[in-house]
GROMACS .gro file of N, CA and C in nm:
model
  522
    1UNK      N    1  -0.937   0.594  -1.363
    1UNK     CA    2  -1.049   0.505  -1.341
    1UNK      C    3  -1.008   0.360  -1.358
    2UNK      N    4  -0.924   0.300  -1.460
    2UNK     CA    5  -0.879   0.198  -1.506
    2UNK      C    6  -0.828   0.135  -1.336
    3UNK      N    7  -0.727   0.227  -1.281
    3UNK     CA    8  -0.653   0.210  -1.157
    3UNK      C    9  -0.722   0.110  -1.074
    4UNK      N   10  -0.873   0.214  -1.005
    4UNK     CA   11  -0.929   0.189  -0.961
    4UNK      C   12  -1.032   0.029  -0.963
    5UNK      N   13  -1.036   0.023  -1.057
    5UNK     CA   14  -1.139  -0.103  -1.115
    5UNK      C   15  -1.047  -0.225  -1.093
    6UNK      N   16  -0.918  -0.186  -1.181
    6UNK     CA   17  -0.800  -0.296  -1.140
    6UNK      C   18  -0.796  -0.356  -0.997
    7UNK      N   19  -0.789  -0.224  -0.917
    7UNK     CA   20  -0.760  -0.225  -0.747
    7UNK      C   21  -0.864  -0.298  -0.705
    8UNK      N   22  -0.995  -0.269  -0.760
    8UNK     CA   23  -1.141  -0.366  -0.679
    8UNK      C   24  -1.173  -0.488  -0.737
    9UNK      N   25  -1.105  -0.517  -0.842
    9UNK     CA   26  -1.101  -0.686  -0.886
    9UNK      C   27  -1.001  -0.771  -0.856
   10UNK      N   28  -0.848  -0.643  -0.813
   10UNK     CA   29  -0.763  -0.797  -0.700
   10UNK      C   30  -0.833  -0.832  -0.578
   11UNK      N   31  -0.874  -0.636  -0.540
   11UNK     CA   32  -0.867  -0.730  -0.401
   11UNK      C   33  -1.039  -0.785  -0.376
   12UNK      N   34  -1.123  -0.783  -0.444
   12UNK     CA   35  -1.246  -0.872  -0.467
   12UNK      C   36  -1.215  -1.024  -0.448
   13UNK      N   37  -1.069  -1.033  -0.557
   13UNK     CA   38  -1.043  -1.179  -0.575
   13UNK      C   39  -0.967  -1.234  -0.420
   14UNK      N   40  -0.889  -1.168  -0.351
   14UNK     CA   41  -0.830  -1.208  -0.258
   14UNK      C   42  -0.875  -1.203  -0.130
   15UNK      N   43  -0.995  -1.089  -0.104
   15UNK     CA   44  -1.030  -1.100   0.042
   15UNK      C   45  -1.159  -1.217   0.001
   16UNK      N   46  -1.196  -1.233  -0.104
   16UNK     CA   47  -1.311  -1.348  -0.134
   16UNK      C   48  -1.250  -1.503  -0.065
   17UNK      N   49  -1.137  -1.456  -0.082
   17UNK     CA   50  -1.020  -1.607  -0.072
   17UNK      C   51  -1.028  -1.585   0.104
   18UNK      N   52  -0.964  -1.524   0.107
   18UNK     CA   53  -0.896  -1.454   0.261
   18UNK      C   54  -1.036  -1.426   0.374
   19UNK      N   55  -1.130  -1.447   0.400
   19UNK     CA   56  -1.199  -1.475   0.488
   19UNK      C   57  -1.204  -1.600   0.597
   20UNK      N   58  -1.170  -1.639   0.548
   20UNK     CA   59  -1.118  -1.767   0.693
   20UNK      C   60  -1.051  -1.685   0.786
   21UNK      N   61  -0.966  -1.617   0.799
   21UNK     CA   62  -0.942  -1.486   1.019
   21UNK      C   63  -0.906  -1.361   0.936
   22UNK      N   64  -0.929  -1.284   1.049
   22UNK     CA   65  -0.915  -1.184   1.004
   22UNK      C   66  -0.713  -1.167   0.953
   23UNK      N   67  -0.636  -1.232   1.088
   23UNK     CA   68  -0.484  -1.252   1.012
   23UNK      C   69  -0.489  -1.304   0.894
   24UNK      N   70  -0.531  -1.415   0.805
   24UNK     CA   71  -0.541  -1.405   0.677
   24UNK      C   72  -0.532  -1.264   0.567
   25UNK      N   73  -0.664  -1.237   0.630
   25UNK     CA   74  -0.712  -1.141   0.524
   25UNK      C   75  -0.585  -0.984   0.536
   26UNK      N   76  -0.546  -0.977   0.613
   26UNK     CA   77  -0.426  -0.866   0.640
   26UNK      C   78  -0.325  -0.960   0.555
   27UNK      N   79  -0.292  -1.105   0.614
   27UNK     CA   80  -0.157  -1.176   0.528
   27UNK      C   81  -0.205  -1.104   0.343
   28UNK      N   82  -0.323  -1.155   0.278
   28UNK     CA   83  -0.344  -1.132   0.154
   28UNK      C   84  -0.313  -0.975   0.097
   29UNK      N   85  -0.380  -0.887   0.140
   29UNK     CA   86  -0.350  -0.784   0.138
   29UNK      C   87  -0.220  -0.712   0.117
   30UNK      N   88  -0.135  -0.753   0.261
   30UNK     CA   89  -0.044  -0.719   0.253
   30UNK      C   90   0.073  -0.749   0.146
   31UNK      N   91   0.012  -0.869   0.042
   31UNK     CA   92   0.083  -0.871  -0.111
   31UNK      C   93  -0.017  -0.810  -0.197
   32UNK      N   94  -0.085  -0.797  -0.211
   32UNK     CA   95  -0.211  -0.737  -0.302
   32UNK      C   96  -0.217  -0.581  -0.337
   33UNK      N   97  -0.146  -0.498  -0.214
   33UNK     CA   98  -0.165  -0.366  -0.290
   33UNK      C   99  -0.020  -0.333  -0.299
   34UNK      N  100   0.087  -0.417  -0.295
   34UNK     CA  101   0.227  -0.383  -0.342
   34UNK      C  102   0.219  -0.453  -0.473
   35UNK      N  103   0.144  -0.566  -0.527
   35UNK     CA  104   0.122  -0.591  -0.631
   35UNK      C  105  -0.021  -0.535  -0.714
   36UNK      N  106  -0.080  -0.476  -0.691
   36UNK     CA  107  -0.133  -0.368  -0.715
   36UNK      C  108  -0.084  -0.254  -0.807
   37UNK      N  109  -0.010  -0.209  -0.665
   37UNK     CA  110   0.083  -0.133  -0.743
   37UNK      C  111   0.150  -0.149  -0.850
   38UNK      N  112   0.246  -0.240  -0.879
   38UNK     CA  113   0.313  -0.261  -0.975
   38UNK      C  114   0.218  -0.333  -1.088
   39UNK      N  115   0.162  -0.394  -1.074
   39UNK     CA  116   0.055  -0.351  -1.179
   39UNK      C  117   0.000  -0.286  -1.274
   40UNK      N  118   0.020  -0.165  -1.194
   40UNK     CA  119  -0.047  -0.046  -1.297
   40UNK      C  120   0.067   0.004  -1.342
   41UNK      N  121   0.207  -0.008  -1.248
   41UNK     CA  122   0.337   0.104  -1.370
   41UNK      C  123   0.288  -0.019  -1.473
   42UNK      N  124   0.320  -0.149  -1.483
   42UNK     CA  125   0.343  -0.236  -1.595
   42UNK      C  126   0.182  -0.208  -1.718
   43UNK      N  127   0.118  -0.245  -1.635
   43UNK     CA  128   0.001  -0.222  -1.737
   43UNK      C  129  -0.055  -0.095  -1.823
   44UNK      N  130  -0.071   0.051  -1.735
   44UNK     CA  131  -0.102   0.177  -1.746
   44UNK      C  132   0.038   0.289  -1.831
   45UNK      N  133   0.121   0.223  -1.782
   45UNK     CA  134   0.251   0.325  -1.796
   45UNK      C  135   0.339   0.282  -1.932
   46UNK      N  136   0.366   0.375  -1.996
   46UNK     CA  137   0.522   0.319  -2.075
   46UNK      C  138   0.614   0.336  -2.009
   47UNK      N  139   0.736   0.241  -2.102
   47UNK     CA  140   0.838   0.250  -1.945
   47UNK      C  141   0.840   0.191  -1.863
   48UNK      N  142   0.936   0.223  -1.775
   48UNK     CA  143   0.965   0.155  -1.659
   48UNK      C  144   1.002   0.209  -1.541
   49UNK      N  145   1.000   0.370  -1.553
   49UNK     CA  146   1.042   0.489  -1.434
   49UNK      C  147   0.940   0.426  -1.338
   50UNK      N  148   0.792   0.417  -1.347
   50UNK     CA  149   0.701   0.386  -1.233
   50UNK      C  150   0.740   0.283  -1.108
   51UNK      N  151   0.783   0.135  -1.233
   51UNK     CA  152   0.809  -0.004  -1.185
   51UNK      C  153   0.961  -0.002  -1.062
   52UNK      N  154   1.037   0.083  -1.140
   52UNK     CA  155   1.186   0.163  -1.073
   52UNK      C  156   1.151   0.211  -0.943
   53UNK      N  157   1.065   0.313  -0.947
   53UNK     CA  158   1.049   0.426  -0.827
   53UNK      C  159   0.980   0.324  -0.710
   54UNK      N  160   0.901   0.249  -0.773
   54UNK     CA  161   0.812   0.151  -0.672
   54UNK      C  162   0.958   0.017  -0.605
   55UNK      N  163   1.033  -0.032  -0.720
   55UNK     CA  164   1.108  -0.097  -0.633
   55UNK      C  165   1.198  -0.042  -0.609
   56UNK      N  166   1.256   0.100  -0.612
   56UNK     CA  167   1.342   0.155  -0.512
   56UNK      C  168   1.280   0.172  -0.334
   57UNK      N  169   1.138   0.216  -0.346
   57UNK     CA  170   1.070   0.213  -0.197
   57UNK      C  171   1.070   0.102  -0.152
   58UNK      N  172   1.007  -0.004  -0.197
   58UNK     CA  173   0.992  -0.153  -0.169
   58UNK      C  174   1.106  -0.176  -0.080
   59UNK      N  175   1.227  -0.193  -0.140
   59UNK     CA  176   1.398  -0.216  -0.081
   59UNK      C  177   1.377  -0.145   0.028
   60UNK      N  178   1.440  -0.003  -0.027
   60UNK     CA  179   1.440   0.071   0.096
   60UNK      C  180   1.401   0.071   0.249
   61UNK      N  181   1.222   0.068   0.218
   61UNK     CA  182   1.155  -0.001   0.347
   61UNK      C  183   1.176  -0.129   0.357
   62UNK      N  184   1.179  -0.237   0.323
   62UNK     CA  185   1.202  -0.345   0.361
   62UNK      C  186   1.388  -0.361   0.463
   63UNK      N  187   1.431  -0.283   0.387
   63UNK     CA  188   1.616  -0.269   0.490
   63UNK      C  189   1.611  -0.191   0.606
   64UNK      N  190   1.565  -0.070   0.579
   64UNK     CA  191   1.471   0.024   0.754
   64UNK      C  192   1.407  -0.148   0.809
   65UNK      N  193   1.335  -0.158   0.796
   65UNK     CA  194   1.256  -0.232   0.876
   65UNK      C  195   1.331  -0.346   0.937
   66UNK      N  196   1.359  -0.475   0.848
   66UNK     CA  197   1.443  -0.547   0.878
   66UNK      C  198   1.587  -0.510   1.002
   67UNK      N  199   1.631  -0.405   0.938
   67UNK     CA  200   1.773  -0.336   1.012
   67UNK      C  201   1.675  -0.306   1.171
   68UNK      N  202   1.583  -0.234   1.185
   68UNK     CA  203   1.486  -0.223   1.268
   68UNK      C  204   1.468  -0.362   1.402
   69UNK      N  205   1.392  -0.439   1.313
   69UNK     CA  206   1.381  -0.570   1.381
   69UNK      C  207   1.539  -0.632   1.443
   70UNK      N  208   1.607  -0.637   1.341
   70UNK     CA  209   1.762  -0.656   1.392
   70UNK      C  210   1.809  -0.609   1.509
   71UNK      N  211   1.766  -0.511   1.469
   71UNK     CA  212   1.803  -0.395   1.630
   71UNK      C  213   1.767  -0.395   1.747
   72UNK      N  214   1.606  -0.392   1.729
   72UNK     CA  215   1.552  -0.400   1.902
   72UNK      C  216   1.504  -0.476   1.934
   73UNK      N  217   1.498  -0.563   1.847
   73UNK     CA  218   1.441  -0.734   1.884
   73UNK      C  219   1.361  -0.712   2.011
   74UNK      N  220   1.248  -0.671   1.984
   74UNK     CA  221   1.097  -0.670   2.072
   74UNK      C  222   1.020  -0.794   2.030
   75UNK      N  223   1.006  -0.860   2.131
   75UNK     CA  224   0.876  -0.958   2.156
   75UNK      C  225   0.750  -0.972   2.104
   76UNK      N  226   0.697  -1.053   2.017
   76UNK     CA  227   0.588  -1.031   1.967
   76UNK      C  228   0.463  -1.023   2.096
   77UNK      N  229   0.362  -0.986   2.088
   77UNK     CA  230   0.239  -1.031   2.185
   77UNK      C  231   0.204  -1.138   2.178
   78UNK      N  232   0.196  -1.197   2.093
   78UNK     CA  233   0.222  -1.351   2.076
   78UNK      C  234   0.298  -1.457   2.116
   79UNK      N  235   0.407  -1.366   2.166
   79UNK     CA  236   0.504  -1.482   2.200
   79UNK      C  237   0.569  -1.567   2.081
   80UNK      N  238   0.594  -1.535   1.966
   80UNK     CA  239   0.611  -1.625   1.834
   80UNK      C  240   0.766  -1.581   1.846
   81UNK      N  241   0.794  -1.467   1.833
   81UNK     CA  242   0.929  -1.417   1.840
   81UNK      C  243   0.967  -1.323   1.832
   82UNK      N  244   1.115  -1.256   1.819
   82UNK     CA  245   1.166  -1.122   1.882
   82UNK      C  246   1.161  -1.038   1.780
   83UNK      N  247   1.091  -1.024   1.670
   83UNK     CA  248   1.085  -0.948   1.569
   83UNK      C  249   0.995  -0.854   1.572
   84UNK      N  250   0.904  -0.798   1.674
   84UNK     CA  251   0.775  -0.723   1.633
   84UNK      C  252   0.805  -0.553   1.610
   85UNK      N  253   0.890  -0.517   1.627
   85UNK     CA  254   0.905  -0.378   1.606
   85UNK      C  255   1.021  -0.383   1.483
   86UNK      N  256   0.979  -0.293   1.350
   86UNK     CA  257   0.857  -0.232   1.347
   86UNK      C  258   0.766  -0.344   1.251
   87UNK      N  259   0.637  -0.296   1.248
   87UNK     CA  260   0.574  -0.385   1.133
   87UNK      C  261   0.607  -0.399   1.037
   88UNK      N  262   0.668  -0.531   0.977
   88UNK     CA  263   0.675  -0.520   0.818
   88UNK      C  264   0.560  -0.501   0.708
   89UNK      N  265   0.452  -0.577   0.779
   89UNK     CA  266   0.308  -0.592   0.697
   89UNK      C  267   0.298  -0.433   0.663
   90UNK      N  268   0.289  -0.396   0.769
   90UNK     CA  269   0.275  -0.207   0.751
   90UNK      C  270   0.307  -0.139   0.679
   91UNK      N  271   0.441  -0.148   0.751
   91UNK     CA  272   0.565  -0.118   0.617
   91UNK      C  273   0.544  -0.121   0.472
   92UNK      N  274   0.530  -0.264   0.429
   92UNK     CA  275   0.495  -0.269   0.320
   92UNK      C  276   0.387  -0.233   0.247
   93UNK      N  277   0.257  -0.211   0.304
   93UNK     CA  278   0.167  -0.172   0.253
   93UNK      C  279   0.143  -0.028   0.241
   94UNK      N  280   0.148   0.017   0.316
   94UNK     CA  281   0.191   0.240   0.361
   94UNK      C  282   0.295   0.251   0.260
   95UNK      N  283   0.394   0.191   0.201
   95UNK     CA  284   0.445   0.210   0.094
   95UNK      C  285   0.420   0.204  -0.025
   96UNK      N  286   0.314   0.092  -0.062
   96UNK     CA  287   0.242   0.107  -0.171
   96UNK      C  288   0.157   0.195  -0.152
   97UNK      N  289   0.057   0.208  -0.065
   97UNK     CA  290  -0.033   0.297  -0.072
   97UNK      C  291   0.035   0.429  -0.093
   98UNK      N  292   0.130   0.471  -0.050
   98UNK     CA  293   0.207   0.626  -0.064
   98UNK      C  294   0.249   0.628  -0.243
   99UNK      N  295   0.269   0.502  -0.210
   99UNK     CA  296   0.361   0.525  -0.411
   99UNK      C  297   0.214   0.531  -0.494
  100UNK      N  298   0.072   0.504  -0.462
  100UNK     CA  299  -0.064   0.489  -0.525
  100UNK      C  300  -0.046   0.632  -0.509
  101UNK      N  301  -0.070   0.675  -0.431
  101UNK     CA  302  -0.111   0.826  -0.382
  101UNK      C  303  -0.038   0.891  -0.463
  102UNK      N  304   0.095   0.934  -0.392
  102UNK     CA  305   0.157   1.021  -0.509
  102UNK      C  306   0.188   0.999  -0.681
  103UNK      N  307   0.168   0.886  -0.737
  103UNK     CA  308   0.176   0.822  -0.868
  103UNK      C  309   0.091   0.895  -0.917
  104UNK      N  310  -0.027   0.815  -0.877
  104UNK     CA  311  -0.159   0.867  -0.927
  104UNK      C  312  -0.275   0.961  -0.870
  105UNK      N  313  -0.226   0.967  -0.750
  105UNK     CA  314  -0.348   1.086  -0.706
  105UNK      C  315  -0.441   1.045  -0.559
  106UNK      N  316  -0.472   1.153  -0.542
  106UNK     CA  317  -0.564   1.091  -0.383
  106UNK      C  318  -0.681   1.027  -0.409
  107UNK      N  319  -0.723   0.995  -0.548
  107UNK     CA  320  -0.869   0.929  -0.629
  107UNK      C  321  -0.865   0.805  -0.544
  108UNK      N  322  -0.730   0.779  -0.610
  108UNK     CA  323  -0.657   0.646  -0.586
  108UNK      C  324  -0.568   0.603  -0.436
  109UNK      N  325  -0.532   0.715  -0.387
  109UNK     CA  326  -0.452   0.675  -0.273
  109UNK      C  327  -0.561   0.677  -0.120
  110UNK      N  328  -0.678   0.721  -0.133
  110UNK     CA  329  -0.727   0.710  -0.068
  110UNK      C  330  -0.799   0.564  -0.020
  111UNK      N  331  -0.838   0.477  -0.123
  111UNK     CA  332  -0.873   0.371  -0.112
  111UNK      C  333  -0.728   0.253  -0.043
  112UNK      N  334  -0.633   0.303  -0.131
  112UNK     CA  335  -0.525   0.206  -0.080
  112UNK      C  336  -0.475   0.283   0.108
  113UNK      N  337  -0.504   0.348   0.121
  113UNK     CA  338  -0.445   0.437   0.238
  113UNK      C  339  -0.588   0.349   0.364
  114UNK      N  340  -0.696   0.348   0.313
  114UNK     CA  341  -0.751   0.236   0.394
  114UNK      C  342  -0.743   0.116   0.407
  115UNK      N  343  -0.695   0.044   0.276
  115UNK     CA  344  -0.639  -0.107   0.306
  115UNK      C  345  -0.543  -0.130   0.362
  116UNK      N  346  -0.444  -0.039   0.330
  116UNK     CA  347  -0.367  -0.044   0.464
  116UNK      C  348  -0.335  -0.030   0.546
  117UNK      N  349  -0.455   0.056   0.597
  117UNK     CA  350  -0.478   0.118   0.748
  117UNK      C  351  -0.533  -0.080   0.830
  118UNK      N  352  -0.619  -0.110   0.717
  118UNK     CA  353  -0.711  -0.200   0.755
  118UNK      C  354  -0.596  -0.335   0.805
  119UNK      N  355  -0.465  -0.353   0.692
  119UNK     CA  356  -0.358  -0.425   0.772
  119UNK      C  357  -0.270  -0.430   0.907
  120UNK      N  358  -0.263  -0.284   0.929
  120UNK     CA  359  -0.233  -0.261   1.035
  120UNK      C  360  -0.315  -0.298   1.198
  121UNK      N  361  -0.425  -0.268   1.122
  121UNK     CA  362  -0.567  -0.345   1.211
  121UNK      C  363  -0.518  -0.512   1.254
  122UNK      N  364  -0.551  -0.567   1.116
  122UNK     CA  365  -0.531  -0.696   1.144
  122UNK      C  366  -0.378  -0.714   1.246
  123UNK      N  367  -0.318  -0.678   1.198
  123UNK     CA  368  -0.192  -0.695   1.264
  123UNK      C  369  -0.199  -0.704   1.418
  124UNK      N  370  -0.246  -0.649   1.472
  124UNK     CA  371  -0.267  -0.588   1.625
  124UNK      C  372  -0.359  -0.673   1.623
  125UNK      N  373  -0.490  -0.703   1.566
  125UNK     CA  374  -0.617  -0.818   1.641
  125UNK      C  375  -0.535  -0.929   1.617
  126UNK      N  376  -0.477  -0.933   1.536
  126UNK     CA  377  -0.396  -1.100   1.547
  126UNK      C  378  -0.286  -1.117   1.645
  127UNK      N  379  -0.278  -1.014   1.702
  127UNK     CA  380  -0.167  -1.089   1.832
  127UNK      C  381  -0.039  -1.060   1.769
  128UNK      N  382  -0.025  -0.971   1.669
  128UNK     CA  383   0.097  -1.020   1.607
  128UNK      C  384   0.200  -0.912   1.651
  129UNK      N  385   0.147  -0.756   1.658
  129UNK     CA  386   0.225  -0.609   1.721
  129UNK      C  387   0.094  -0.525   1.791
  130UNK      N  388   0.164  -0.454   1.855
  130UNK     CA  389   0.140  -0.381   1.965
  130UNK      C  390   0.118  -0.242   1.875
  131UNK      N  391   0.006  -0.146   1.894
  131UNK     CA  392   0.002   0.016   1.855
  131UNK      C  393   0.146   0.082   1.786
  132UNK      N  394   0.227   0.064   1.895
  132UNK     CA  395   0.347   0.126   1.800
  132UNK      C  396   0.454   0.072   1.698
  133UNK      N  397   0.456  -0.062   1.737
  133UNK     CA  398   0.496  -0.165   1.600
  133UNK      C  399   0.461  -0.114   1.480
  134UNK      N  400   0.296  -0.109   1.491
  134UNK     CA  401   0.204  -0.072   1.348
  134UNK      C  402   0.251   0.065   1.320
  135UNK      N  403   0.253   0.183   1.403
  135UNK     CA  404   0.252   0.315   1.331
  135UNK      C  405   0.352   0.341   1.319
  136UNK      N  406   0.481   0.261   1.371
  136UNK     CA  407   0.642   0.275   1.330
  136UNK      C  408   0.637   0.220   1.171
  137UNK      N  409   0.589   0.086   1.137
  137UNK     CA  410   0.577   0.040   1.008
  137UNK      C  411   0.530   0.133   0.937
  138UNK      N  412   0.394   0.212   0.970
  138UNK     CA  413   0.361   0.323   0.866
  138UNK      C  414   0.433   0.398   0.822
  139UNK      N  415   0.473   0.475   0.945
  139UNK     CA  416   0.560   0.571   0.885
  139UNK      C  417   0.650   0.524   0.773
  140UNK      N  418   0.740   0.438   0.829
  140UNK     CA  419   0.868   0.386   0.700
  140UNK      C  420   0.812   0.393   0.617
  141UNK      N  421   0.677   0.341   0.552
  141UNK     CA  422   0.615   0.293   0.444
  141UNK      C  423   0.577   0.446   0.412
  142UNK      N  424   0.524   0.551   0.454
  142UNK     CA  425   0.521   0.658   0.374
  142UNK      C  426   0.653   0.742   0.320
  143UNK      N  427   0.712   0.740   0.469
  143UNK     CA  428   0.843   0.799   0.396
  143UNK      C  429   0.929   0.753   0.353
  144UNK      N  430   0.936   0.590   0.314
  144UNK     CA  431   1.021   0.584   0.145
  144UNK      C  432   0.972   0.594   0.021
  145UNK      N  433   0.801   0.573   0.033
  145UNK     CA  434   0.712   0.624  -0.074
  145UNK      C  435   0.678   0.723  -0.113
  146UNK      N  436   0.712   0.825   0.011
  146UNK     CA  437   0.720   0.964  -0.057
  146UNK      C  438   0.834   1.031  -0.174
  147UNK      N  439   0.966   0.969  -0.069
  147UNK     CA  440   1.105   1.025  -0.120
  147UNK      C  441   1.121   0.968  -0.264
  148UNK      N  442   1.067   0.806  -0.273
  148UNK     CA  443   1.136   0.771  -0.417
  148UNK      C  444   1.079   0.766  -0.526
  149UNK      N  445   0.888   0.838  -0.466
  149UNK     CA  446   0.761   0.835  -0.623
  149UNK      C  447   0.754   0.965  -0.671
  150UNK      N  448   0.746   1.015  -0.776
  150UNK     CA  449   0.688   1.088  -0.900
  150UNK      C  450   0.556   1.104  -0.917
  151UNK      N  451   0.482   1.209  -0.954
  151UNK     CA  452   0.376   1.191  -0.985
  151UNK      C  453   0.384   1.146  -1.129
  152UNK      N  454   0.296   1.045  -1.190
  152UNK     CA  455   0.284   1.011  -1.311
  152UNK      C  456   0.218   1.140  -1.381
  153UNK      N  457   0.294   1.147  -1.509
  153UNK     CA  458   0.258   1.292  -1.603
  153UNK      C  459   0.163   1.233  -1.702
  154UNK      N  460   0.095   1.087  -1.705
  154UNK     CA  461   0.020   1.083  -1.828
  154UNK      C  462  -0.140   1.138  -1.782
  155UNK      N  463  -0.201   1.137  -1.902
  155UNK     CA  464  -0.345   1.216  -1.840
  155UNK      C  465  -0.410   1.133  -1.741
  156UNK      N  466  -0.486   1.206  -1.680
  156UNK     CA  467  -0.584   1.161  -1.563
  156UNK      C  468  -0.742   1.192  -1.626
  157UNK      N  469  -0.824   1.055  -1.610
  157UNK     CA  470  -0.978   1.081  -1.649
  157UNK      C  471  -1.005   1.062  -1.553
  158UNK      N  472  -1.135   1.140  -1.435
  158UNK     CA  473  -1.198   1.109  -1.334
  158UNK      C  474  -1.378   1.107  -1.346
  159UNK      N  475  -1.438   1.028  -1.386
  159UNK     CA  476  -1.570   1.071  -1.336
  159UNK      C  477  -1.578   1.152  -1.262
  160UNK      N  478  -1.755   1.240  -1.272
  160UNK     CA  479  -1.792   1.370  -1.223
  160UNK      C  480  -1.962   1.335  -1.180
  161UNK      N  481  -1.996   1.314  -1.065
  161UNK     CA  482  -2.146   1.259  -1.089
  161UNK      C  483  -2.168   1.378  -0.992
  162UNK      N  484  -2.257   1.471  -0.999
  162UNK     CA  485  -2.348   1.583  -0.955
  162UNK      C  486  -2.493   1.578  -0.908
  163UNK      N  487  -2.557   1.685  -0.852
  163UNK     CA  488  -2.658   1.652  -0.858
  163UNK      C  489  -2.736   1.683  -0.930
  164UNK      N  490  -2.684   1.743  -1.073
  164UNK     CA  491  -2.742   1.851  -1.160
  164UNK      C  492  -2.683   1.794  -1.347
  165UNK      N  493  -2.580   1.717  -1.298
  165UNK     CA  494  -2.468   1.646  -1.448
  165UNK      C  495  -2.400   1.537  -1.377
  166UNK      N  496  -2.376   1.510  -1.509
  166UNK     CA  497  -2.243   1.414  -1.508
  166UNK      C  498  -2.153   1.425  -1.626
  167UNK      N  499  -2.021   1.375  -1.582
  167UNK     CA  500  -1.928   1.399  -1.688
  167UNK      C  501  -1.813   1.343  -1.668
  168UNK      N  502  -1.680   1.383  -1.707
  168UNK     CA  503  -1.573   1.341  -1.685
  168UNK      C  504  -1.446   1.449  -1.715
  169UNK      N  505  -1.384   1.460  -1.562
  169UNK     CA  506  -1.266   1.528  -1.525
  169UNK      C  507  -1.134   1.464  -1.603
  170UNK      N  508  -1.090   1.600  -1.731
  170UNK     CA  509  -0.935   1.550  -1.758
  170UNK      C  510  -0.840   1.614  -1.742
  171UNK      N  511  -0.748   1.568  -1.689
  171UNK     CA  512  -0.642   1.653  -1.675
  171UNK      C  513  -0.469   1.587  -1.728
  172UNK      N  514  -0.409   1.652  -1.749
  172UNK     CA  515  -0.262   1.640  -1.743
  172UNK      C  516  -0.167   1.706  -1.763
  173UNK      N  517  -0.097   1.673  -1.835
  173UNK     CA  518   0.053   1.758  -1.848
  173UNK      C  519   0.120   1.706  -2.022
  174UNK      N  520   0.109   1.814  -2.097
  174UNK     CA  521   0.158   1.815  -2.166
  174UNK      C  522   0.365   1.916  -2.214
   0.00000   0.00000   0.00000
């Protein structure tokens, strides 16, 4: 729950900021739930395995991608320059959201799995990549977030609202 609340008071604070175009509000984002992320290993976690696993993906996708752009040097729709395949914005965000997901759970990865669906959006209304730019970036971004996250073993509290109770879901691993 902590996760969550964290997650809706950055990005409260940043798309509040980030309303002037919709490219803005994708630019903000697209640092907001990789710092997000790291966030919670630092704040939630002892240790430092979380902070590790998150900047082993980070790299990872960022060298795919880059090496990527290097390579096929595609044209933006914009005309800005030869970098548009694959998305980095994407990239980077489908990676946090994957390292949310598997860290902590689909409570949590589901919300980030739409913000950065929602970057990928921006990306394409801003002129910036084309359909497959964006879902080439995804992918990378899940599959280095898959290969290099852990699920976190400390307990999980979830609210339970019914139509009959309420309560709270715990679980973990001892």
């Amino acid at each position: 729950m902590k996760h969550w609340i964290l997650l809706s008071l950055c990005l409260l604070s940043f798309v509040t900021q980030a309303k002037d175009s919709l490219e803005t509000s994708g630019d903000a984002l697209h640092y907001l739930l990789p710092a997000t992320a790291l966030g919670a290993t630092l704040f939630y976690e002892e240790g430092n395995e979380g902070s590790w696993q998150l900047i082993k993906a980070a790299v990872a996708g960022r060298v795919i991608t880059e090496g990527l752009k290097y390579a096929v040097e595609k044209e933006r729709p914009d005309g800005s320059g030869d970098d548009a395949f694959p998305s980095g914005h994407t990239a980077d965000t489908f990676m946090a959201a994957t390292f949310i997901h598997q860290r902590y759970g689909w409570e949590y990865g589901v919300p980030a799995y739409a913000l950065a669906s929602y970057v990928g959006y921006t990306r394409i209304e801003s002129d910036r990549h084309e359909i497959e730019d964006v879902l080439a970036g995804a992918a990378i971004g899940v599959l280095v977030g898959w290969y290099f996250t852990e699920p976190y073993e400390g307990v999980n509290i979830v609210p339970v609202v019914a139509d009959n109770h309420v309560g709270l879901y715990i679980s973990g691993r001892f």
